[in-house]
Tab-separated table of C-alpha atoms and ligand atoms in Angstrom:
chain	number	residue	atom	x	y	z
C	1	MET	CA	0.000	0.000	0.000
C	2	THR	CA	1.301	3.449	-0.823
C	3	ALA	CA	1.548	6.109	1.875
C	4	PRO	CA	-1.394	8.496	1.943
C	5	MET	CA	-0.984	11.638	-0.137
C	6	THR	CA	-0.019	14.338	2.270
C	7	TYR	CA	-2.071	17.081	0.642
C	8	GLU	CA	-5.279	15.211	1.133
C	9	ARG	CA	-7.938	17.596	2.330
C	10	THR	CA	-9.548	15.066	4.586
C	11	THR	CA	-7.047	15.765	7.372
C	12	SER	CA	-8.481	19.226	7.898
C	13	ALA	CA	-11.940	20.384	7.025
C	14	THR	CA	-10.704	23.969	6.827
C	15	ARG	CA	-7.731	23.307	4.569
C	16	THR	CA	-8.258	24.373	0.997
C	17	ILE	CA	-5.537	23.928	-1.569
C	18	PRO	CA	-5.355	26.415	-4.407
C	19	ARG	CA	-5.500	25.094	-7.932
C	20	VAL	CA	-2.081	25.731	-9.510
C	21	ARG	CA	-2.765	27.877	-12.523
C	22	THR	CA	-0.412	29.168	-15.220
C	23	ARG	CA	-0.867	32.877	-15.895
C	24	PRO	CA	0.299	34.420	-19.161
C	25	VAL	CA	2.606	36.923	-17.476
C	26	ARG	CA	4.933	39.116	-19.477
C	27	LEU	CA	6.036	42.148	-17.486
C	28	PRO	CA	6.773	45.401	-19.353
C	29	PHE	CA	10.507	45.475	-18.623
C	30	ASP	CA	11.124	47.280	-21.898
C	31	ASP	CA	8.970	50.276	-21.025
C	32	GLU	CA	9.927	51.058	-17.464
C	33	GLY	CA	13.311	52.320	-16.294
C	34	ILE	CA	14.320	50.336	-13.245
C	35	PRO	CA	16.898	52.103	-11.066
C	36	LYS	CA	20.060	50.228	-10.141
C	37	HIS	CA	19.162	50.191	-6.434
C	38	TRP	CA	15.504	49.409	-6.948
C	39	LEU	CA	14.882	48.250	-3.369
C	40	ALA	CA	14.678	51.256	-1.042
C	41	GLY	CA	17.554	52.930	-2.885
C	42	ASN	CA	19.729	50.515	-0.941
C	43	ALA	CA	22.791	48.856	-2.504
C	44	THR	CA	22.961	45.910	-0.092
C	45	ALA	CA	19.257	45.074	0.023
C	46	THR	CA	19.085	45.256	-3.769
C	47	ALA	CA	22.181	43.060	-4.206
C	48	VAL	CA	20.789	40.421	-1.817
C	49	SER	CA	17.533	40.384	-3.747
C	50	ASN	CA	19.233	40.395	-7.155
C	51	GLY	CA	21.659	37.728	-5.885
C	52	VAL	CA	18.918	35.158	-5.346
C	53	ASN	CA	17.313	36.260	-8.643
C	54	LEU	CA	20.425	35.051	-10.440
C	55	LEU	CA	19.743	31.512	-9.199
C	56	PHE	CA	16.102	31.323	-10.213
C	57	PRO	CA	16.015	30.516	-13.950
C	58	TYR	CA	18.466	27.612	-13.882
C	59	GLY	CA	17.112	26.398	-10.530
C	60	GLU	CA	13.508	26.480	-11.696
C	61	ARG	CA	14.266	24.562	-14.893
C	62	PHE	CA	16.021	21.960	-12.749
C	63	PHE	CA	12.870	21.746	-10.576
C	64	VAL	CA	10.781	21.106	-13.679
C	65	ARG	CA	13.191	18.422	-14.972
C	66	SER	CA	13.254	16.744	-11.564
C	67	VAL	CA	9.473	16.449	-11.343
C	68	LYS	CA	9.066	15.560	-15.028
C	69	HIS	CA	11.135	12.416	-14.462
C	70	TYR	CA	8.295	11.034	-12.301
C	71	LEU	CA	5.386	11.757	-14.641
C	72	PRO	CA	5.270	8.238	-16.182
C	73	MET	CA	5.231	6.698	-12.695
C	74	LEU	CA	2.315	8.903	-11.636
C	75	GLU	CA	0.390	8.413	-14.873
C	76	ALA	CA	0.690	4.643	-14.492
C	77	ARG	CA	-0.867	4.854	-11.034
C	78	VAL	CA	-3.996	6.780	-11.993
C	79	ASP	CA	-7.135	4.675	-11.640
C	80	GLU	CA	-10.671	4.952	-10.297
C	81	SER	CA	-9.676	4.491	-6.653
C	82	PRO	CA	-9.604	7.585	-4.389
C	83	GLU	CA	-5.784	7.413	-4.354
C	84	GLY	CA	-5.708	7.081	-8.142
C	85	GLN	CA	-7.957	10.116	-8.452
C	86	ARG	CA	-5.729	12.130	-6.130
C	87	ARG	CA	-2.840	11.265	-8.432
C	88	ALA	CA	-4.859	12.506	-11.410
C	89	GLU	CA	-5.385	15.728	-9.505
C	90	LEU	CA	-1.683	15.929	-8.650
C	91	LEU	CA	-0.907	15.569	-12.362
C	92	GLN	CA	-3.099	18.606	-13.020
C	93	GLN	CA	-1.253	20.533	-10.312
C	94	ILE	CA	2.062	19.510	-11.897
C	95	LYS	CA	0.949	20.943	-15.237
C	96	GLY	CA	0.299	24.283	-13.556
C	97	PHE	CA	3.618	24.027	-11.722
C	98	PHE	CA	5.547	23.509	-14.985
C	99	GLY	CA	3.811	26.499	-16.540
C	100	GLN	CA	4.443	28.729	-13.540
C	101	GLU	CA	8.123	27.840	-13.152
C	102	GLY	CA	8.706	28.234	-16.892
C	103	ARG	CA	7.295	31.754	-16.769
C	104	HIS	CA	9.223	32.658	-13.627
C	105	ALA	CA	12.456	31.539	-15.293
C	106	ARG	CA	11.672	33.546	-18.420
C	107	GLU	CA	10.703	36.748	-16.606
C	108	HIS	CA	13.761	36.579	-14.342
C	109	GLU	CA	15.948	36.104	-17.391
C	110	ARG	CA	14.356	39.154	-18.950
C	111	PHE	CA	15.279	40.978	-15.739
C	112	PHE	CA	18.895	39.785	-16.266
C	113	ASP	CA	18.923	41.948	-19.391
C	114	ILE	CA	17.942	44.938	-17.247
C	115	LEU	CA	20.868	44.149	-14.941
C	116	ARG	CA	23.194	43.870	-17.941
C	117	GLY	CA	21.916	47.227	-19.142
C	118	GLN	CA	22.819	48.641	-15.711
C	119	GLY	CA	26.398	47.534	-16.318
C	120	TYR	CA	26.541	44.199	-14.496
C	121	GLU	CA	28.474	41.340	-16.109
C	122	LEU	CA	26.490	38.239	-15.161
C	123	ASP	CA	27.736	35.569	-17.509
C	124	GLY	CA	30.911	34.632	-15.612
C	125	PHE	CA	28.900	34.045	-12.455
C	126	LEU	CA	26.111	32.220	-14.268
C	127	ALA	CA	28.609	29.907	-15.992
C	128	ARG	CA	30.216	28.976	-12.655
C	129	PHE	CA	26.861	28.464	-10.944
C	130	GLU	CA	25.298	26.476	-13.767
C	131	GLY	CA	28.478	24.417	-14.236
C	132	ALA	CA	28.491	23.383	-10.574
C	133	PHE	CA	24.746	22.709	-10.661
C	134	GLY	CA	25.038	20.600	-13.821
C	135	ARG	CA	27.915	18.512	-12.429
C	136	LEU	CA	25.963	17.831	-9.226
C	137	GLU	CA	22.920	16.825	-11.257
C	138	ARG	CA	24.952	14.398	-13.366
C	139	ILE	CA	26.452	12.511	-10.413
C	140	THR	CA	23.298	12.217	-8.271
C	141	PRO	CA	20.174	10.059	-8.734
C	142	PRO	CA	16.748	11.370	-9.811
C	143	VAL	CA	15.241	10.801	-6.384
C	144	LEU	CA	17.773	13.199	-4.859
C	145	HIS	CA	16.916	15.767	-7.548
C	146	LEU	CA	13.277	15.432	-6.560
C	147	ALA	CA	14.100	15.714	-2.846
C	148	ALA	CA	16.308	18.761	-3.492
C	149	THR	CA	13.446	20.260	-5.505
C	150	ALA	CA	10.987	19.680	-2.655
C	151	ALA	CA	13.462	21.346	-0.273
C	152	GLY	CA	14.106	24.194	-2.730
C	153	GLU	CA	10.367	24.750	-2.960
C	154	HIS	CA	10.188	24.853	0.830
C	155	PHE	CA	12.789	27.632	0.862
C	156	THR	CA	11.040	29.599	-1.889
C	157	ALA	CA	7.681	29.223	-0.119
C	158	LEU	CA	9.260	30.484	3.092
C	159	MET	CA	10.797	33.471	1.302
C	160	ALA	CA	7.412	34.081	-0.297
C	161	GLY	CA	5.722	34.061	3.104
C	162	ASN	CA	8.327	36.542	4.351
C	163	ALA	CA	7.706	38.776	1.325
C	164	PHE	CA	3.990	38.999	2.104
C	165	ARG	CA	4.705	39.747	5.759
C	166	ASP	CA	7.034	42.507	4.507
C	167	LEU	CA	4.472	44.184	2.243
C	168	PRO	CA	5.189	47.722	3.577
C	169	MET	CA	8.792	47.221	2.453
C	170	PHE	CA	7.634	46.758	-1.129
C	171	ASP	CA	6.205	50.285	-1.094
C	172	HIS	CA	9.910	51.196	-1.206
C	173	ALA	CA	10.612	49.044	-4.253
C	174	HIS	CA	10.255	49.966	-7.925
C	175	PRO	CA	6.639	49.014	-8.818
C	176	LEU	CA	7.644	46.627	-11.592
C	177	MET	CA	10.112	44.838	-9.324
C	178	ARG	CA	7.459	44.706	-6.625
C	179	ASP	CA	5.192	42.941	-9.092
C	180	LEU	CA	7.926	40.584	-10.284
C	181	MET	CA	8.827	39.572	-6.729
C	182	LEU	CA	5.286	39.309	-5.363
C	183	TRP	CA	3.836	37.547	-8.431
C	184	HIS	CA	6.625	34.996	-8.149
C	185	ALA	CA	6.118	34.749	-4.378
C	186	ALA	CA	2.365	34.228	-4.718
C	187	GLU	CA	2.760	31.439	-7.264
C	188	GLU	CA	5.473	29.816	-5.149
C	189	ILE	CA	2.889	29.631	-2.373
C	190	GLU	CA	0.266	28.311	-4.772
C	191	HIS	CA	2.441	25.391	-5.931
C	192	LYS	CA	4.530	24.862	-2.792
C	193	ALA	CA	3.348	21.298	-2.142
C	194	VAL	CA	3.619	19.906	-5.682
C	195	ALA	CA	7.189	18.527	-5.571
C	196	PHE	CA	6.689	17.412	-1.967
C	197	ASP	CA	3.595	15.426	-2.922
C	198	VAL	CA	5.391	13.855	-5.889
C	199	LEU	CA	8.157	12.775	-3.493
C	200	THR	CA	5.501	11.151	-1.299
C	201	GLU	CA	4.390	9.135	-4.325
C	202	ALA	CA	7.927	8.360	-5.488
C	203	VAL	CA	9.138	7.002	-2.144
C	204	PRO	CA	6.245	5.174	-0.442
C	205	SER	CA	8.198	4.040	2.635
C	206	PRO	CA	7.915	6.813	5.254
C	207	VAL	CA	11.306	6.014	6.820
C	208	LEU	CA	13.160	5.903	3.524
C	209	ARG	CA	11.301	9.007	2.354
C	210	TYR	CA	12.319	10.931	5.450
C	211	LEU	CA	15.978	10.037	4.849
C	212	VAL	CA	15.724	11.095	1.215
C	213	ARG	CA	13.886	14.282	2.172
C	214	VAL	CA	16.579	15.249	4.699
C	215	SER	CA	19.328	14.470	2.170
C	216	GLY	CA	17.582	16.730	-0.344
C	217	MET	CA	17.392	19.462	2.260
C	218	ALA	CA	21.100	19.133	3.076
C	219	VAL	CA	22.071	19.470	-0.583
C	220	ALA	CA	19.580	22.232	-1.435
C	221	GLY	CA	20.243	24.242	1.738
C	222	ALA	CA	24.028	24.214	1.373
C	223	PHE	CA	23.874	24.908	-2.362
C	224	LEU	CA	21.393	27.776	-2.022
C	225	LEU	CA	23.248	29.431	0.843
C	226	TYR	CA	26.606	29.197	-0.905
C	227	TRP	CA	25.490	30.441	-4.339
C	228	TRP	CA	23.152	33.135	-3.006
C	229	THR	CA	26.109	34.520	-1.034
C	230	GLN	CA	28.377	34.285	-4.091
C	231	GLY	CA	25.813	35.993	-6.322
C	232	THR	CA	25.318	38.824	-3.841
C	233	LYS	CA	29.087	39.301	-3.408
C	234	THR	CA	29.597	39.326	-7.182
C	235	LEU	CA	26.999	42.051	-7.667
C	236	LEU	CA	28.257	44.167	-4.753
C	237	ALA	CA	31.829	43.948	-6.041
C	238	GLN	CA	30.748	45.017	-9.521
C	239	ASP	CA	28.799	47.846	-7.919
C	240	GLY	CA	32.003	49.050	-6.207
C	241	VAL	CA	30.500	48.457	-2.740
C	242	ASP	CA	33.143	47.270	-0.283
C	243	ARG	CA	32.448	45.262	2.868
C	244	ARG	CA	32.254	48.296	5.152
C	245	ARG	CA	29.754	50.105	2.933
C	246	ALA	CA	27.753	46.929	2.418
C	247	LEU	CA	27.362	46.584	6.194
C	248	GLU	CA	26.420	50.258	6.565
C	249	GLU	CA	23.812	49.939	3.843
C	250	GLY	CA	22.557	46.760	5.501
C	251	GLU	CA	22.116	48.611	8.798
C	252	ARG	CA	20.336	51.457	7.014
C	253	PHE	CA	17.960	48.905	5.519
C	254	GLN	CA	17.241	47.325	8.909
C	255	ALA	CA	16.534	50.807	10.316
C	256	LEU	CA	14.007	51.391	7.536
C	257	ARG	CA	12.389	48.021	8.312
C	258	ARG	CA	12.099	48.964	11.987
C	259	ALA	CA	10.594	52.334	11.050
C	260	LEU	CA	7.980	50.416	9.050
C	261	GLY	CA	7.177	48.243	12.067
C	262	LEU	CA	9.000	45.169	10.671
C	263	SER	CA	11.587	43.107	12.492
C	264	ASP	CA	15.189	43.023	11.255
C	265	ARG	CA	15.718	40.652	8.345
C	266	ARG	CA	18.345	38.007	9.074
C	267	ILE	CA	18.289	35.661	6.107
C	268	VAL	CA	20.307	32.858	7.689
C	269	ARG	CA	17.918	32.826	10.637
C	270	ASP	CA	14.648	33.639	8.859
C	271	VAL	CA	15.074	31.427	5.818
C	272	PHE	CA	17.690	28.777	6.500
C	273	LEU	CA	17.485	27.985	10.225
C	274	ARG	CA	13.701	28.290	10.444
C	275	GLY	CA	13.254	26.513	7.148
C	276	ILE	CA	15.452	23.580	8.120
C	277	ALA	CA	13.910	23.317	11.595
C	278	SER	CA	10.354	23.047	10.279
C	279	TYR	CA	11.349	20.703	7.453
C	280	LEU	CA	13.087	18.255	9.773
C	281	ARG	CA	9.878	17.467	11.636
C	282	PRO	CA	8.825	14.064	10.266
C	283	SER	CA	5.168	15.175	10.051
C	284	PHE	CA	5.991	18.323	8.052
C	285	HIS	CA	3.805	19.206	5.076
C	286	PRO	CA	4.028	22.507	3.107
C	287	TRP	CA	0.344	23.273	3.692
C	288	GLU	CA	0.736	23.243	7.467
C	289	VAL	CA	1.453	26.927	6.830
C	290	GLU	CA	-1.833	28.181	5.453
C	291	ASP	CA	-0.870	31.254	3.481
C	292	ALA	CA	-2.972	30.634	0.375
C	293	ASP	CA	-5.134	33.663	1.140
C	294	VAL	CA	-2.392	36.304	0.962
C	295	ALA	CA	-1.237	34.825	-2.324
C	296	ALA	CA	-4.762	34.764	-3.761
C	297	THR	CA	-5.429	38.347	-2.655
C	298	PHE	CA	-2.282	39.594	-4.359
C	299	LEU	CA	-2.879	37.551	-7.512
C	300	ALA	CA	-6.425	38.876	-7.944
C	301	ASP	CA	-5.118	42.447	-7.864
C	302	PHE	CA	-2.097	41.568	-10.032
C	303	GLU	CA	-4.234	39.904	-12.688
C	304	ALA	CA	-6.570	42.891	-12.809
C	305	ARG	CA	-3.652	45.298	-13.256
C	306	ARG	CA	-1.207	43.337	-15.386
C	307	LEU	CA	-3.215	40.719	-17.249
C	308	ALA	CA	-6.469	42.500	-17.975
W	1	FE2	FE1	9.385	29.920	-9.285
W	2	FE2	FE1	8.627	26.979	-7.230
């Protein structure tokens, strides 16, 4: 018998899972001048945000490849039973997930061209990052790719949750960047359980699955932390911001956050430590954090403004 699908709604009468939907988003990057320090006029905050942006397109295409590998397995297990029907539903969610990640990757790559126009040289960094990523992918098995994807999605969902708690901060961002970040964040919330649920199907034994899940977290966490730091450092160096000024700018950003009634942002604590701690609980499921409503609220407004 396979383990129960963890996104089943029967466990909580109040839990509703959003349908993962692909939206035909194409942001008007060509029409709007985005300033170099688009986040609060702050060099450090912008570099940290741009730094993780550099990882998205390649990372998201890896996520899609990792899940795609398991489509035949899932399709073969669709039947008339309740479990078979949940798999059919998961396949629908996966379709939306592929569409969403494909569009995120494309829009972030279009933003790369804005960065290039601002004078940044990205290709050296991207070649190093993608080279390391590709080598790791070649020497590891598909189930670890899937587990790393589930963990990567946990981190992006956590960052997305933080973004929506930080909404006042986005009043200090360029409006187009605000939309890019929050659209991406909202869809990350919408599809946050897809890879996790595929992993549940792929590894039916709970004990083995937990081991695989933790291994995926170890790889994804270390890789994300290392390359996010490298990307941020690369951009700051090209911006001519030395360590002392980067720290000063960072403090200025925290002061602005406090003035807006937000707590200081410590990424290692708020994303990595909290993310790992919650993920290590054997009973963890992405939808134990019910933040579908903030995502839906933003997306309704976004669709009316950008997709009408
Ligand atoms: Fe994404
Ligand atoms: Fe995602």
